[in-house]
Amino acid sequence: MRTRIARETWGTGRVLRDRNAGLYLLGVVVSGFGTSAMWLVSGVWVKSLTGSDSLAALTVFALWAPLLAGPALGALADRLPRRLVLVAGSLVTAALLPLLLLVDSAERVWLLFVVLLVYGTCGVLQDAAEAALVPRVVGAGLLGDFNGLRLTASEGMKLLAPLAGAALFARFGGAPVALLDAVTFVLAAGVFAVLRIPGDDRPERAGGAGETGGAGETGHGSGGFAGVLEGARRLWASPALRPLVAAGAAVMFLAGLNGASVYAVADDVLGRPPAWVGVLYAVQGAGSVLSGLVAGALLRRMPVAVFTAAGAALFAVGVGARALPYDAAGLAGSTLIGFGLPCVLIAVLTAVQREVPESSLGRAAATANTLVYVPNALALAFGAGLMALVDVRAVLATVTVAGGAVALLLVAGLRPRPDGA
């Protein structure tokens, strides 16, 4: 028993000692630093040139919009060598970013939006390829650890890079930030290029005979519109994945409402200035970093649905704590939110990687990302309007109850059903 527990505890160390996994995480850290810096600076850049808050907000939408095409981009990723997608996507992004040196007036802001759209498209395509490649690189037993560490790396960069990007923009403008981001993508492409992929990473040869989806379906899925929908079909047909993806979408919708309320929490609940939001986000980010570090070990000790339900419950409790007029409660609530949300996201991705055959994994993962993350963006927009009409405490209470209900439904679904039910 002691040996088994020690083996589980060392999962994170095994991932870090693995050459391929370590290299990939290095690529995530390097490119993630540039992406996080660019994410903040893009809005500030547009605001400084145009004076428009609406156009500044649209920079985030430009980065998110390609997610709506996730199923199609995932189908494309399933038809190309996965390492080639990672390398080429990084190089294309790096080649486009220097075009932002031309953005020096309000009349040229459109160029920034074009670059951001392509930037986001490459990101969705790379995420799909990564999701399909990682199970072969790190092995099924370490998927939870790898996905947790990947999220930790990403969240860690979100804590550091925006501050560096803002300081660089304030001193030199947007051009140096764009060039820095381009350099990080070139470095990431180099890291991805030296990955050692076991076997042939061309999808049509990766699946094998046991991964065909049925009569008349090849190992890499059918083409055309049917191929695009293959990811959704895989998710819907799986009794294990269907409730997890639905729960992920529900929790992320609630997270969008919670995100839209954060300024009202600082002002109306805690009586703090808007800058206090930065403190709440920093604490939430720290919770996310911790969550990613322990996710792999926890996923080995409990069923994935229980792990997801626990994440949803922690998120719900954290949102409820934000309704209390105490700084300590607000900080504790942010920590719980930061810990709970990644549990849900890591669980969904890991379950998809375990359940879906490699030949269809890119489009299934991309479709799952679309279903899970798009509700978050919609809820942010809906919540922004809701804050003007409803007291923030009522919104927080509703989100708390709904989040708890999601957790209970997941746990209830684990109960064995009578024969014939």
Coordinates of N, CA, C and O in Angstrom, one line a residue, residues 23-127:
L23 N 10.0 18.8 -22.2 CA 10.2 19.8 -23.4 C 8.9 20.4 -23.7 O 8.8 21.6 -24.0
Y24 N 7.8 19.7 -23.7 CA 6.5 20.3 -24.1 C 6.1 21.3 -23.1 O 5.6 22.4 -23.5
L25 N 6.3 21.0 -21.8 CA 5.9 22.0 -20.8 C 6.8 23.3 -20.9 O 6.3 24.4 -20.7
L26 N 8.1 23.1 -21.3 CA 8.9 24.2 -21.6 C 8.3 25.1 -22.7 O 8.3 26.3 -22.6
G27 N 7.9 24.4 -23.8 CA 7.3 25.2 -24.9 C 6.0 25.9 -24.4 O 5.8 27.1 -24.9
V28 N 5.2 25.3 -23.6 CA 4.0 26.0 -23.1 C 4.4 27.2 -22.2 O 3.8 28.2 -22.4
V29 N 5.4 27.1 -21.4 CA 5.8 28.2 -20.6 C 6.3 29.3 -21.4 O 5.9 30.5 -21.2
V30 N 7.2 29.0 -22.4 CA 7.8 30.1 -23.2 C 6.7 30.8 -24.0 O 6.6 32.0 -24.0
S31 N 5.9 30.0 -24.8 CA 4.9 30.7 -25.6 C 3.8 31.3 -24.8 O 3.2 32.3 -25.1
G32 N 3.5 30.7 -23.6 CA 2.4 31.2 -22.7 C 2.8 32.5 -22.1 O 1.9 33.4 -21.9
F33 N 4.1 32.8 -21.9 CA 4.5 34.1 -21.4 C 4.2 35.2 -22.4 O 3.6 36.2 -22.1
G34 N 4.5 34.9 -23.7 CA 4.3 35.9 -24.7 C 2.8 36.1 -25.0 O 2.3 37.2 -25.1
T35 N 2.0 35.0 -24.9 CA 0.6 35.1 -25.2 C -0.1 35.9 -24.1 O -1.0 36.7 -24.3
S36 N 0.2 35.6 -22.8 CA -0.4 36.3 -21.7 C -0.1 37.8 -21.7 O -0.9 38.7 -21.4
A37 N 1.2 38.1 -22.1 CA 1.5 39.6 -22.2 C 0.8 40.2 -23.3 O 0.2 41.3 -23.2
M38 N 0.6 39.5 -24.5 CA 0.0 40.1 -25.6 C -1.5 40.2 -25.4 O -2.2 41.2 -25.9
W39 N -2.1 39.3 -24.6 CA -3.5 39.3 -24.3 C -3.9 40.7 -23.6 O -4.9 41.3 -24.0
L40 N -3.1 41.1 -22.7 CA -3.4 42.3 -22.0 C -3.1 43.5 -22.8 O -3.9 44.5 -22.9
V41 N -1.9 43.5 -23.4 CA -1.5 44.7 -24.2 C -2.3 45.0 -25.4 O -2.5 46.2 -25.7
S42 N -2.9 44.0 -26.0 CA -3.8 44.2 -27.2 C -4.9 45.2 -26.9 O -5.1 46.2 -27.6
G43 N -5.6 45.0 -25.8 CA -6.7 45.9 -25.4 C -6.2 47.3 -25.0 O -6.8 48.3 -25.4
V44 N -5.1 47.3 -24.3 CA -4.5 48.6 -23.9 C -4.1 49.4 -25.2 O -4.3 50.6 -25.3
W45 N -3.5 48.7 -26.1 CA -3.0 49.2 -27.4 C -4.2 49.9 -28.2 O -4.1 51.0 -28.6
V46 N -5.2 49.1 -28.3 CA -6.4 49.6 -29.1 C -7.0 50.8 -28.3 O -7.4 51.8 -29.0
K47 N -7.1 50.7 -27.0 CA -7.7 51.8 -26.3 C -6.8 53.1 -26.4 O -7.4 54.2 -26.6
S48 N -5.5 52.9 -26.4 CA -4.7 54.1 -26.5 C -4.7 54.8 -27.9 O -4.5 56.0 -28.0
L49 N -5.0 54.0 -28.9 CA -5.0 54.5 -30.3 C -6.4 55.1 -30.6 O -6.5 56.1 -31.4
T50 N -7.4 54.5 -30.1 CA -8.8 54.8 -30.6 C -9.6 55.5 -29.5 O -10.6 56.2 -29.8
G51 N -9.2 55.3 -28.2 CA -10.0 55.9 -27.1 C -11.3 55.1 -26.9 O -12.2 55.5 -26.1
S52 N -11.5 54.0 -27.6 CA -12.8 53.3 -27.5 C -12.7 52.1 -26.6 O -11.9 51.2 -26.8
D53 N -13.6 52.0 -25.6 CA -13.6 50.9 -24.7 C -14.2 49.6 -25.4 O -13.8 48.5 -25.2
S54 N -15.1 49.9 -26.3 CA -15.8 48.8 -27.0 C -14.8 48.1 -27.9 O -14.7 46.8 -28.0
L55 N -14.0 48.8 -28.7 CA -13.0 48.2 -29.5 C -11.9 47.5 -28.7 O -11.4 46.4 -29.1
A56 N -11.5 48.1 -27.6 CA -10.6 47.4 -26.7 C -11.1 46.1 -26.2 O -10.4 45.1 -26.2
A57 N -12.4 46.0 -25.9 CA -13.0 44.8 -25.4 C -13.0 43.8 -26.5 O -12.9 42.5 -26.3
L58 N -13.2 44.2 -27.8 CA -13.3 43.3 -28.9 C -12.0 42.5 -29.2 O -12.0 41.5 -29.9
T59 N -10.8 43.0 -28.6 CA -9.6 42.3 -28.8 C -9.7 40.9 -28.2 O -9.2 39.9 -28.7
V60 N -10.3 40.8 -27.0 CA -10.5 39.5 -26.4 C -11.4 38.6 -27.2 O -11.2 37.4 -27.4
F61 N -12.5 39.2 -27.8 CA -13.4 38.5 -28.6 C -12.6 37.9 -29.9 O -12.9 36.8 -30.3
A62 N -11.7 38.7 -30.4 CA -11.0 38.3 -31.6 C -10.2 37.0 -31.3 O -10.0 36.1 -32.1
L63 N -9.6 37.0 -30.1 CA -8.8 35.8 -29.7 C -9.7 34.6 -29.4 O -9.3 33.5 -29.7
W64 N -10.9 34.8 -28.9 CA -11.8 33.8 -28.6 C -12.6 33.3 -29.8 O -13.0 32.1 -29.8
A65 N -12.9 34.1 -30.7 CA -13.8 33.8 -31.8 C -13.5 32.5 -32.5 O -14.4 31.7 -32.9
P66 N -12.2 32.2 -32.8 CA -11.9 30.9 -33.5 C -12.3 29.7 -32.8 O -12.4 28.6 -33.4
L67 N -12.5 29.8 -31.5 CA -13.0 28.6 -30.7 C -14.4 28.1 -31.3 O -14.7 27.0 -31.1
L68 N -15.1 29.0 -31.8 CA -16.4 28.6 -32.4 C -16.2 27.7 -33.6 O -17.1 26.9 -33.9
A69 N -15.1 27.7 -34.2 CA -14.8 26.8 -35.3 C -14.0 25.6 -34.8 O -13.4 24.9 -35.6
G70 N -14.0 25.3 -33.5 CA -13.2 24.2 -32.9 C -13.4 22.9 -33.6 O -12.5 22.2 -33.9
P71 N -14.7 22.5 -33.8 CA -14.9 21.1 -34.5 C -14.2 21.0 -35.8 O -13.6 20.0 -36.2
A72 N -14.3 22.1 -36.7 CA -13.7 22.1 -38.0 C -12.2 22.1 -37.9 O -11.5 21.3 -38.6
L73 N -11.6 22.9 -37.0 CA -10.2 23.0 -36.8 C -9.7 21.7 -36.2 O -8.6 21.2 -36.6
G74 N -10.4 21.1 -35.3 CA -10.0 19.8 -34.8 C -10.0 18.7 -35.8 O -9.1 17.8 -35.8
A75 N -11.0 18.7 -36.8 CA -11.0 17.7 -37.9 C -9.7 17.9 -38.7 O -9.1 16.9 -39.2
L76 N -9.3 19.2 -39.0 CA -8.1 19.4 -39.7 C -6.9 18.9 -39.0 O -6.0 18.3 -39.6
A77 N -6.8 19.1 -37.7 CA -5.7 18.6 -36.9 C -5.6 17.1 -36.9 O -4.5 16.5 -36.9
D78 N -6.8 16.4 -37.1 CA -6.8 15.0 -37.1 C -6.3 14.4 -38.5 O -6.0 13.2 -38.6
R79 N -6.1 15.3 -39.4 CA -5.6 14.9 -40.8 C -4.2 15.3 -41.1 O -3.7 15.0 -42.2
L80 N -3.6 15.9 -40.1 CA -2.2 16.3 -40.3 C -1.3 15.7 -39.2 O -1.8 15.4 -38.1
P81 N 0.0 15.6 -39.5 CA 0.9 15.1 -38.4 C 0.9 16.1 -37.3 O 1.0 17.3 -37.5
R82 N 0.7 15.6 -36.1 CA 0.5 16.5 -34.9 C 1.7 17.4 -34.6 O 1.5 18.6 -34.3
R83 N 2.9 16.9 -34.7 CA 4.0 17.7 -34.4 C 4.2 18.8 -35.4 O 4.5 19.9 -35.1
L84 N 3.9 18.5 -36.7 CA 3.9 19.5 -37.7 C 2.9 20.7 -37.4 O 3.3 21.8 -37.6
V85 N 1.8 20.3 -36.9 CA 0.8 21.4 -36.6 C 1.3 22.3 -35.5 O 1.2 23.5 -35.5
L86 N 2.0 21.7 -34.5 CA 2.5 22.4 -33.4 C 3.7 23.4 -33.8 O 3.7 24.6 -33.5
V87 N 4.6 22.8 -34.7 CA 5.7 23.6 -35.1 C 5.2 24.7 -36.1 O 5.5 25.9 -36.0
A88 N 4.4 24.3 -37.1 CA 3.9 25.3 -38.1 C 3.1 26.4 -37.5 O 3.2 27.5 -37.9
G89 N 2.2 26.0 -36.6 CA 1.3 27.0 -35.9 C 2.1 28.0 -35.2 O 1.8 29.2 -35.2
S90 N 3.2 27.6 -34.5 CA 4.0 28.5 -33.8 C 4.8 29.4 -34.8 O 4.9 30.7 -34.5
L91 N 5.3 28.9 -35.9 CA 6.0 29.7 -36.8 C 5.1 30.7 -37.6 O 5.5 31.8 -37.8
V92 N 3.9 30.3 -37.9 CA 3.0 31.2 -38.6 C 2.6 32.4 -37.6 O 2.6 33.5 -38.1
T93 N 2.4 32.1 -36.4 CA 2.1 33.1 -35.4 C 3.3 34.1 -35.3 O 3.1 35.3 -35.3
A94 N 4.4 33.5 -35.2 CA 5.6 34.3 -35.0 C 5.9 35.2 -36.3 O 6.3 36.3 -36.1
A95 N 5.5 34.7 -37.5 CA 5.7 35.5 -38.7 C 4.7 36.6 -38.8 O 5.0 37.7 -39.4
L96 N 3.5 36.4 -38.2 CA 2.5 37.5 -38.3 C 2.7 38.6 -37.3 O 2.3 39.8 -37.6
L97 N 3.2 38.3 -36.2 CA 3.2 39.3 -35.1 C 4.0 40.5 -35.5 O 3.7 41.6 -35.1
P98 N 5.1 40.4 -36.2 CA 5.9 41.6 -36.6 C 5.0 42.6 -37.4 O 5.4 43.8 -37.5
L99 N 3.9 42.1 -38.1 CA 3.1 43.0 -38.8 C 2.5 44.1 -37.9 O 2.1 45.2 -38.4
L100 N 2.4 43.8 -36.6 CA 1.9 44.8 -35.7 C 2.8 46.0 -35.5 O 2.3 47.0 -35.0
L101 N 4.0 46.0 -36.0 CA 4.8 47.2 -36.0 C 4.2 48.3 -36.9 O 4.5 49.5 -36.7
L102 N 3.3 47.9 -37.8 CA 2.6 48.9 -38.6 C 1.5 49.6 -38.0 O 0.9 50.6 -38.5
V103 N 1.0 49.0 -36.8 CA -0.1 49.6 -36.1 C 0.3 50.8 -35.3 O 0.7 50.7 -34.2
D104 N 0.2 52.0 -35.9 CA 0.7 53.2 -35.3 C -0.4 54.3 -35.3 O -0.1 55.4 -34.9
S105 N -1.6 53.9 -35.7 CA -2.7 54.9 -35.7 C -4.0 54.2 -35.6 O -4.1 53.0 -35.8
A106 N -5.1 54.9 -35.3 CA -6.4 54.3 -35.3 C -6.8 53.7 -36.6 O -7.6 52.7 -36.6
E107 N -6.4 54.2 -37.7 CA -6.8 53.7 -39.0 C -6.2 52.4 -39.3 O -6.6 51.6 -40.2
R108 N -5.1 52.0 -38.6 CA -4.5 50.7 -38.8 C -4.8 49.6 -37.7 O -4.2 48.6 -37.7
V109 N -5.7 50.0 -36.8 CA -6.1 49.0 -35.8 C -6.7 47.7 -36.3 O -6.6 46.7 -35.7
W110 N -7.3 47.8 -37.5 CA -7.9 46.6 -38.1 C -6.9 45.5 -38.3 O -7.2 44.3 -38.2
L111 N -5.6 45.9 -38.5 CA -4.6 44.9 -38.7 C -4.3 44.1 -37.5 O -4.1 42.9 -37.5
L112 N -4.4 44.8 -36.3 CA -4.3 44.1 -35.1 C -5.4 43.0 -34.9 O -5.1 41.9 -34.5
F113 N -6.6 43.4 -35.3 CA -7.7 42.4 -35.2 C -7.5 41.2 -36.1 O -7.8 40.1 -35.7
V114 N -7.0 41.4 -37.3 CA -6.7 40.3 -38.2 C -5.7 39.4 -37.6 O -5.8 38.2 -37.7
V115 N -4.6 40.0 -37.1 CA -3.5 39.2 -36.5 C -4.1 38.4 -35.3 O -3.7 37.2 -35.2
L116 N -4.9 39.0 -34.5 CA -5.4 38.3 -33.4 C -6.3 37.1 -33.8 O -6.3 36.1 -33.1
L117 N -7.1 37.3 -34.8 CA -8.0 36.2 -35.3 C -7.1 35.0 -35.8 O -7.4 33.9 -35.5
V118 N -6.1 35.3 -36.6 CA -5.2 34.2 -37.0 C -4.5 33.6 -35.8 O -4.3 32.4 -35.7
Y119 N -4.0 34.4 -34.9 CA -3.4 34.0 -33.6 C -4.3 33.0 -32.9 O -3.9 31.9 -32.5
G120 N -5.6 33.4 -32.7 CA -6.5 32.5 -32.0 C -6.8 31.2 -32.8 O -6.9 30.1 -32.2
T121 N -6.8 31.3 -34.2 CA -7.1 30.1 -35.0 C -5.9 29.1 -34.8 O -6.1 27.9 -34.7
C122 N -4.7 29.6 -34.9 CA -3.5 28.7 -34.7 C -3.6 28.1 -33.3 O -3.2 26.9 -33.2
G123 N -4.0 28.9 -32.3 CA -4.1 28.3 -31.0 C -5.0 27.2 -30.8 O -4.7 26.2 -30.2
V124 N -6.2 27.3 -31.4 CA -7.2 26.3 -31.4 C -6.7 25.0 -32.1 O -6.9 23.9 -31.6
L125 N -6.1 25.2 -33.3 CA -5.6 24.1 -34.1 C -4.4 23.4 -33.3 O -4.4 22.1 -33.2
Q126 N -3.6 24.2 -32.6 CA -2.5 23.6 -31.9 C -3.0 22.8 -30.6 O -2.5 21.8 -30.3
D127 N -4.0 23.4 -30.0 CA -4.6 22.7 -28.8 C -5.2 21.3 -29.2 O -5.1 20.4 -28.4

